[in-house]
mmCIF file with all atom_site columns, C-alpha atoms in Angstrom:
data_model
loop_
_atom_site.group_PDB
_atom_site.id
_atom_site.type_symbol
_atom_site.label_atom_id
_atom_site.label_alt_id
_atom_site.label_comp_id
_atom_site.label_asym_id
_atom_site.label_entity_id
_atom_site.label_seq_id
_atom_site.pdbx_PDB_ins_code
_atom_site.Cartn_x
_atom_site.Cartn_y
_atom_site.Cartn_z
_atom_site.occupancy
_atom_site.B_iso_or_equiv
_atom_site.pdbx_formal_charge
_atom_site.auth_seq_id
_atom_site.auth_comp_id
_atom_site.auth_asym_id
_atom_site.auth_atom_id
_atom_site.pdbx_PDB_model_num
ATOM 1   C CA . ASN J 1 1   ? 29.405  -18.472 17.454 1.00 80.00 ? 1   ASN J CA 1
ATOM 2   C CA . VAL J 1 2   ? 27.377  -15.602 16.103 1.00 86.00 ? 2   VAL J CA 1
ATOM 3   C CA . PHE J 1 3   ? 27.812  -13.940 12.715 1.00 91.00 ? 3   PHE J CA 1
ATOM 4   C CA . ILE J 1 4   ? 26.875  -10.238 12.755 1.00 92.00 ? 4   ILE J CA 1
ATOM 5   C CA . MET J 1 5   ? 26.634  -7.757  9.888  1.00 94.00 ? 5   MET J CA 1
ATOM 6   C CA . SER J 1 6   ? 25.212  -4.259  9.665  1.00 93.00 ? 6   SER J CA 1
ATOM 7   C CA . HIS J 1 7   ? 24.722  -1.400  7.260  1.00 92.00 ? 7   HIS J CA 1
ATOM 8   C CA . PHE J 1 8   ? 23.279  2.100   7.291  1.00 92.00 ? 8   PHE J CA 1
ATOM 9   C CA . SER J 1 9   ? 20.576  3.267   4.909  1.00 86.00 ? 9   SER J CA 1
ATOM 10  C CA . HIS J 1 10  ? 17.474  5.393   4.477  1.00 86.00 ? 10  HIS J CA 1
ATOM 11  C CA . PHE J 1 11  ? 18.796  8.699   5.771  1.00 89.00 ? 11  PHE J CA 1
ATOM 12  C CA . TYR J 1 12  ? 16.350  11.441  6.696  1.00 87.00 ? 12  TYR J CA 1
ATOM 13  C CA . PRO J 1 13  ? 16.783  14.816  8.423  1.00 90.00 ? 13  PRO J CA 1
ATOM 14  C CA . GLU J 1 14  ? 15.853  13.062  11.701 1.00 82.00 ? 14  GLU J CA 1
ATOM 15  C CA . GLY J 1 15  ? 18.431  10.286  11.290 1.00 85.00 ? 15  GLY J CA 1
ATOM 16  C CA . GLY J 1 16  ? 19.002  7.036   9.465  1.00 86.00 ? 16  GLY J CA 1
ATOM 17  C CA . SER J 1 17  ? 18.336  3.338   9.724  1.00 87.00 ? 17  SER J CA 1
ATOM 18  C CA . ILE J 1 18  ? 20.867  0.844   11.004 1.00 87.00 ? 18  ILE J CA 1
ATOM 19  C CA . TYR J 1 19  ? 20.209  -2.685  9.810  1.00 88.00 ? 19  TYR J CA 1
ATOM 20  C CA . ILE J 1 20  ? 21.638  -5.407  12.016 1.00 88.00 ? 20  ILE J CA 1
ATOM 21  C CA . ILE J 1 21  ? 21.724  -8.923  10.620 1.00 91.00 ? 21  ILE J CA 1
ATOM 22  C CA . PHE J 1 22  ? 22.810  -11.838 12.751 1.00 92.00 ? 22  PHE J CA 1
ATOM 23  C CA . ALA J 1 23  ? 22.968  -15.586 12.357 1.00 94.00 ? 23  ALA J CA 1
ATOM 24  C CA . PHE J 1 24  ? 23.883  -18.418 14.663 1.00 94.00 ? 24  PHE J CA 1
ATOM 25  C CA . GLN J 1 25  ? 23.500  -22.174 14.835 1.00 95.00 ? 25  GLN J CA 1
ATOM 26  C CA . GLU J 1 26  ? 21.520  -23.795 17.596 1.00 96.00 ? 26  GLU J CA 1
ATOM 27  C CA . PRO J 1 27  ? 19.988  -27.213 16.921 1.00 96.00 ? 27  PRO J CA 1
ATOM 28  C CA . ASP J 1 28  ? 17.504  -26.940 19.793 1.00 97.00 ? 28  ASP J CA 1
ATOM 29  C CA . ARG J 1 29  ? 14.543  -24.953 18.434 1.00 97.00 ? 29  ARG J CA 1
ATOM 30  C CA . GLU J 1 30  ? 13.374  -23.592 21.798 1.00 97.00 ? 30  GLU J CA 1
ATOM 31  C CA . LYS J 1 31  ? 16.872  -22.513 22.746 1.00 97.00 ? 31  LYS J CA 1
ATOM 32  C CA . ALA J 1 32  ? 17.350  -20.883 19.329 1.00 96.00 ? 32  ALA J CA 1
ATOM 33  C CA . LEU J 1 33  ? 14.129  -18.896 19.717 1.00 95.00 ? 33  LEU J CA 1
ATOM 34  C CA . GLN J 1 34  ? 15.151  -17.843 23.223 1.00 95.00 ? 34  GLN J CA 1
ATOM 35  C CA . MET J 1 35  ? 18.563  -16.675 21.961 1.00 94.00 ? 35  MET J CA 1
ATOM 36  C CA . TYR J 1 36  ? 17.004  -14.846 19.000 1.00 93.00 ? 36  TYR J CA 1
ATOM 37  C CA . THR J 1 37  ? 14.532  -13.040 21.258 1.00 92.00 ? 37  THR J CA 1
ATOM 38  C CA . GLU J 1 38  ? 17.223  -12.100 23.765 1.00 93.00 ? 38  GLU J CA 1
ATOM 39  C CA . ILE J 1 39  ? 19.477  -10.657 21.041 1.00 92.00 ? 39  ILE J CA 1
ATOM 40  C CA . TRP J 1 40  ? 16.589  -8.535  19.742 1.00 90.00 ? 40  TRP J CA 1
ATOM 41  C CA . ASN J 1 41  ? 15.635  -7.382  23.245 1.00 91.00 ? 41  ASN J CA 1
ATOM 42  C CA . VAL J 1 42  ? 19.198  -6.301  24.050 1.00 93.00 ? 42  VAL J CA 1
ATOM 43  C CA . GLY J 1 43  ? 19.429  -4.388  20.767 1.00 90.00 ? 43  GLY J CA 1
ATOM 44  C CA . LEU J 1 44  ? 16.048  -2.694  21.126 1.00 90.00 ? 44  LEU J CA 1
ATOM 45  C CA . GLU J 1 45  ? 16.761  -1.741  24.734 1.00 92.00 ? 45  GLU J CA 1
ATOM 46  C CA . ALA J 1 46  ? 20.055  -0.159  23.618 1.00 93.00 ? 46  ALA J CA 1
ATOM 47  C CA . CYS J 1 47  ? 18.168  1.842   20.972 1.00 89.00 ? 47  CYS J CA 1
ATOM 48  C CA . HIS J 1 48  ? 15.615  2.981   23.527 1.00 89.00 ? 48  HIS J CA 1
ATOM 49  C CA . LYS J 1 49  ? 18.289  4.042   26.029 1.00 93.00 ? 49  LYS J CA 1
ATOM 50  C CA . ILE J 1 50  ? 19.946  6.419   23.551 1.00 92.00 ? 50  ILE J CA 1
ATOM 51  C CA . GLY J 1 51  ? 16.646  7.897   22.388 1.00 88.00 ? 51  GLY J CA 1
ATOM 52  C CA . ALA J 1 52  ? 16.539  6.158   19.028 1.00 89.00 ? 52  ALA J CA 1
ATOM 53  C CA . SER J 1 53  ? 13.305  4.887   17.540 1.00 87.00 ? 53  SER J CA 1
ATOM 54  C CA . VAL J 1 54  ? 12.729  1.162   17.512 1.00 85.00 ? 54  VAL J CA 1
ATOM 55  C CA . ALA J 1 55  ? 10.218  1.616   14.694 1.00 81.00 ? 55  ALA J CA 1
ATOM 56  C CA . HIS J 1 56  ? 11.224  0.781   11.144 1.00 75.00 ? 56  HIS J CA 1
ATOM 57  C CA . HIS J 1 57  ? 10.356  2.450   7.875  1.00 74.00 ? 57  HIS J CA 1
ATOM 58  C CA . HIS J 1 58  ? 8.603   -0.796  6.884  1.00 77.00 ? 58  HIS J CA 1
ATOM 59  C CA . GLY J 1 59  ? 6.512   -0.617  10.056 1.00 78.00 ? 59  GLY J CA 1
ATOM 60  C CA . VAL J 1 60  ? 6.549   -1.872  13.607 1.00 81.00 ? 60  VAL J CA 1
ATOM 61  C CA . GLY J 1 61  ? 4.905   -5.240  13.123 1.00 77.00 ? 61  GLY J CA 1
ATOM 62  C CA . LEU J 1 62  ? 4.759   -7.821  15.877 1.00 81.00 ? 62  LEU J CA 1
ATOM 63  C CA . LEU J 1 63  ? 8.432   -8.041  16.782 1.00 81.00 ? 63  LEU J CA 1
ATOM 64  C CA . ARG J 1 64  ? 8.757   -4.469  17.983 1.00 85.00 ? 64  ARG J CA 1
ATOM 65  C CA . ALA J 1 65  ? 5.114   -4.015  19.056 1.00 87.00 ? 65  ALA J CA 1
ATOM 66  C CA . LYS J 1 66  ? 5.809   -4.432  22.762 1.00 87.00 ? 66  LYS J CA 1
ATOM 67  C CA . TRP J 1 67  ? 8.250   -1.501  22.611 1.00 88.00 ? 67  TRP J CA 1
ATOM 68  C CA . MET J 1 68  ? 5.722   1.067   21.394 1.00 90.00 ? 68  MET J CA 1
ATOM 69  C CA . ARG J 1 69  ? 4.456   2.013   24.870 1.00 90.00 ? 69  ARG J CA 1
ATOM 70  C CA . LYS J 1 70  ? 8.022   2.576   25.974 1.00 90.00 ? 70  LYS J CA 1
ATOM 71  C CA . GLU J 1 71  ? 8.870   4.599   22.873 1.00 89.00 ? 71  GLU J CA 1
ATOM 72  C CA . TYR J 1 72  ? 5.854   6.925   22.935 1.00 91.00 ? 72  TYR J CA 1
ATOM 73  C CA . GLY J 1 73  ? 5.288   6.993   26.699 1.00 92.00 ? 73  GLY J CA 1
ATOM 74  C CA . GLU J 1 74  ? 1.981   6.117   28.310 1.00 94.00 ? 74  GLU J CA 1
ATOM 75  C CA . GLU J 1 75  ? 0.229   9.340   27.260 1.00 96.00 ? 75  GLU J CA 1
ATOM 76  C CA . GLY J 1 76  ? 1.548   9.205   23.697 1.00 95.00 ? 76  GLY J CA 1
ATOM 77  C CA . PHE J 1 77  ? 0.485   5.591   23.382 1.00 94.00 ? 77  PHE J CA 1
ATOM 78  C CA . LYS J 1 78  ? -3.018  6.466   24.634 1.00 95.00 ? 78  LYS J CA 1
ATOM 79  C CA . VAL J 1 79  ? -3.268  9.055   21.839 1.00 96.00 ? 79  VAL J CA 1
ATOM 80  C CA . LEU J 1 80  ? -2.278  6.397   19.279 1.00 94.00 ? 80  LEU J CA 1
ATOM 81  C CA . GLN J 1 81  ? -4.856  4.000   20.749 1.00 94.00 ? 81  GLN J CA 1
ATOM 82  C CA . ALA J 1 82  ? -7.570  6.661   20.493 1.00 96.00 ? 82  ALA J CA 1
ATOM 83  C CA . ILE J 1 83  ? -6.691  7.309   16.843 1.00 96.00 ? 83  ILE J CA 1
ATOM 84  C CA . LYS J 1 84  ? -6.727  3.574   16.112 1.00 94.00 ? 84  LYS J CA 1
ATOM 85  C CA . LYS J 1 85  ? -10.117 3.172   17.827 1.00 94.00 ? 85  LYS J CA 1
ATOM 86  C CA . ALA J 1 86  ? -11.603 6.152   15.951 1.00 97.00 ? 86  ALA J CA 1
ATOM 87  C CA . LEU J 1 87  ? -10.406 4.920   12.559 1.00 96.00 ? 87  LEU J CA 1
ATOM 88  C CA . ASP J 1 88  ? -10.870 1.195   13.178 1.00 96.00 ? 88  ASP J CA 1
ATOM 89  C CA . PRO J 1 89  ? -13.629 0.682   15.783 1.00 95.00 ? 89  PRO J CA 1
ATOM 90  C CA . ASN J 1 90  ? -13.975 -3.018  14.930 1.00 94.00 ? 90  ASN J CA 1
ATOM 91  C CA . ASN J 1 91  ? -10.214 -3.635  15.114 1.00 93.00 ? 91  ASN J CA 1
ATOM 92  C CA . ILE J 1 92  ? -10.080 -5.310  11.706 1.00 93.00 ? 92  ILE J CA 1
ATOM 93  C CA . MET J 1 93  ? -6.992  -3.521  10.384 1.00 91.00 ? 93  MET J CA 1
ATOM 94  C CA . ASN J 1 94  ? -3.796  -5.209  11.560 1.00 87.00 ? 94  ASN J CA 1
ATOM 95  C CA . PRO J 1 95  ? -4.971  -6.337  15.010 1.00 88.00 ? 95  PRO J CA 1
ATOM 96  C CA . GLY J 1 96  ? -2.107  -6.871  17.426 1.00 85.00 ? 96  GLY J CA 1
ATOM 97  C CA . LYS J 1 97  ? 0.295   -4.649  15.510 1.00 86.00 ? 97  LYS J CA 1
ATOM 98  C CA . MET J 1 98  ? 2.086   -1.672  17.101 1.00 86.00 ? 98  MET J CA 1
ATOM 99  C CA . GLY J 1 99  ? 1.270   -2.979  20.563 1.00 86.00 ? 99  GLY J CA 1
ATOM 100 C CA . PHE J 1 100 ? -2.487  -2.566  20.161 1.00 87.00 ? 100 PHE J CA 1
ATOM 101 C CA . GLU J 1 101 ? -4.845  -5.297  21.287 1.00 84.00 ? 101 GLU J CA 1
ATOM 102 C CA . SER J 1 102 ? -5.403  -8.395  19.203 1.00 83.00 ? 102 SER J CA 1
ATOM 103 C CA . ARG J 1 103 ? -8.873  -9.512  18.290 1.00 74.00 ? 103 ARG J CA 1
#
């Protein structure tokens, strides 16, 4: 059984944010993590397919980092990487975030 809630907030001219909150019980830790990851992947793929952003107004972080290449396209992501490298040549600011390389 899965418990799912959602609400809409933070509306801008470009659109708004949909918060999805889910909970489930799974005593096996590995299985729980696998289920959690799969739920997120299905949701983020659905967002991507309809042209929605998978980014969040609080940031991208680690959870959605792997989706940044897909969201911006290869060329767009290369531009972001170049900006990151120019502003942070030693990669000390949030390494591994937004899909950029870790240290």
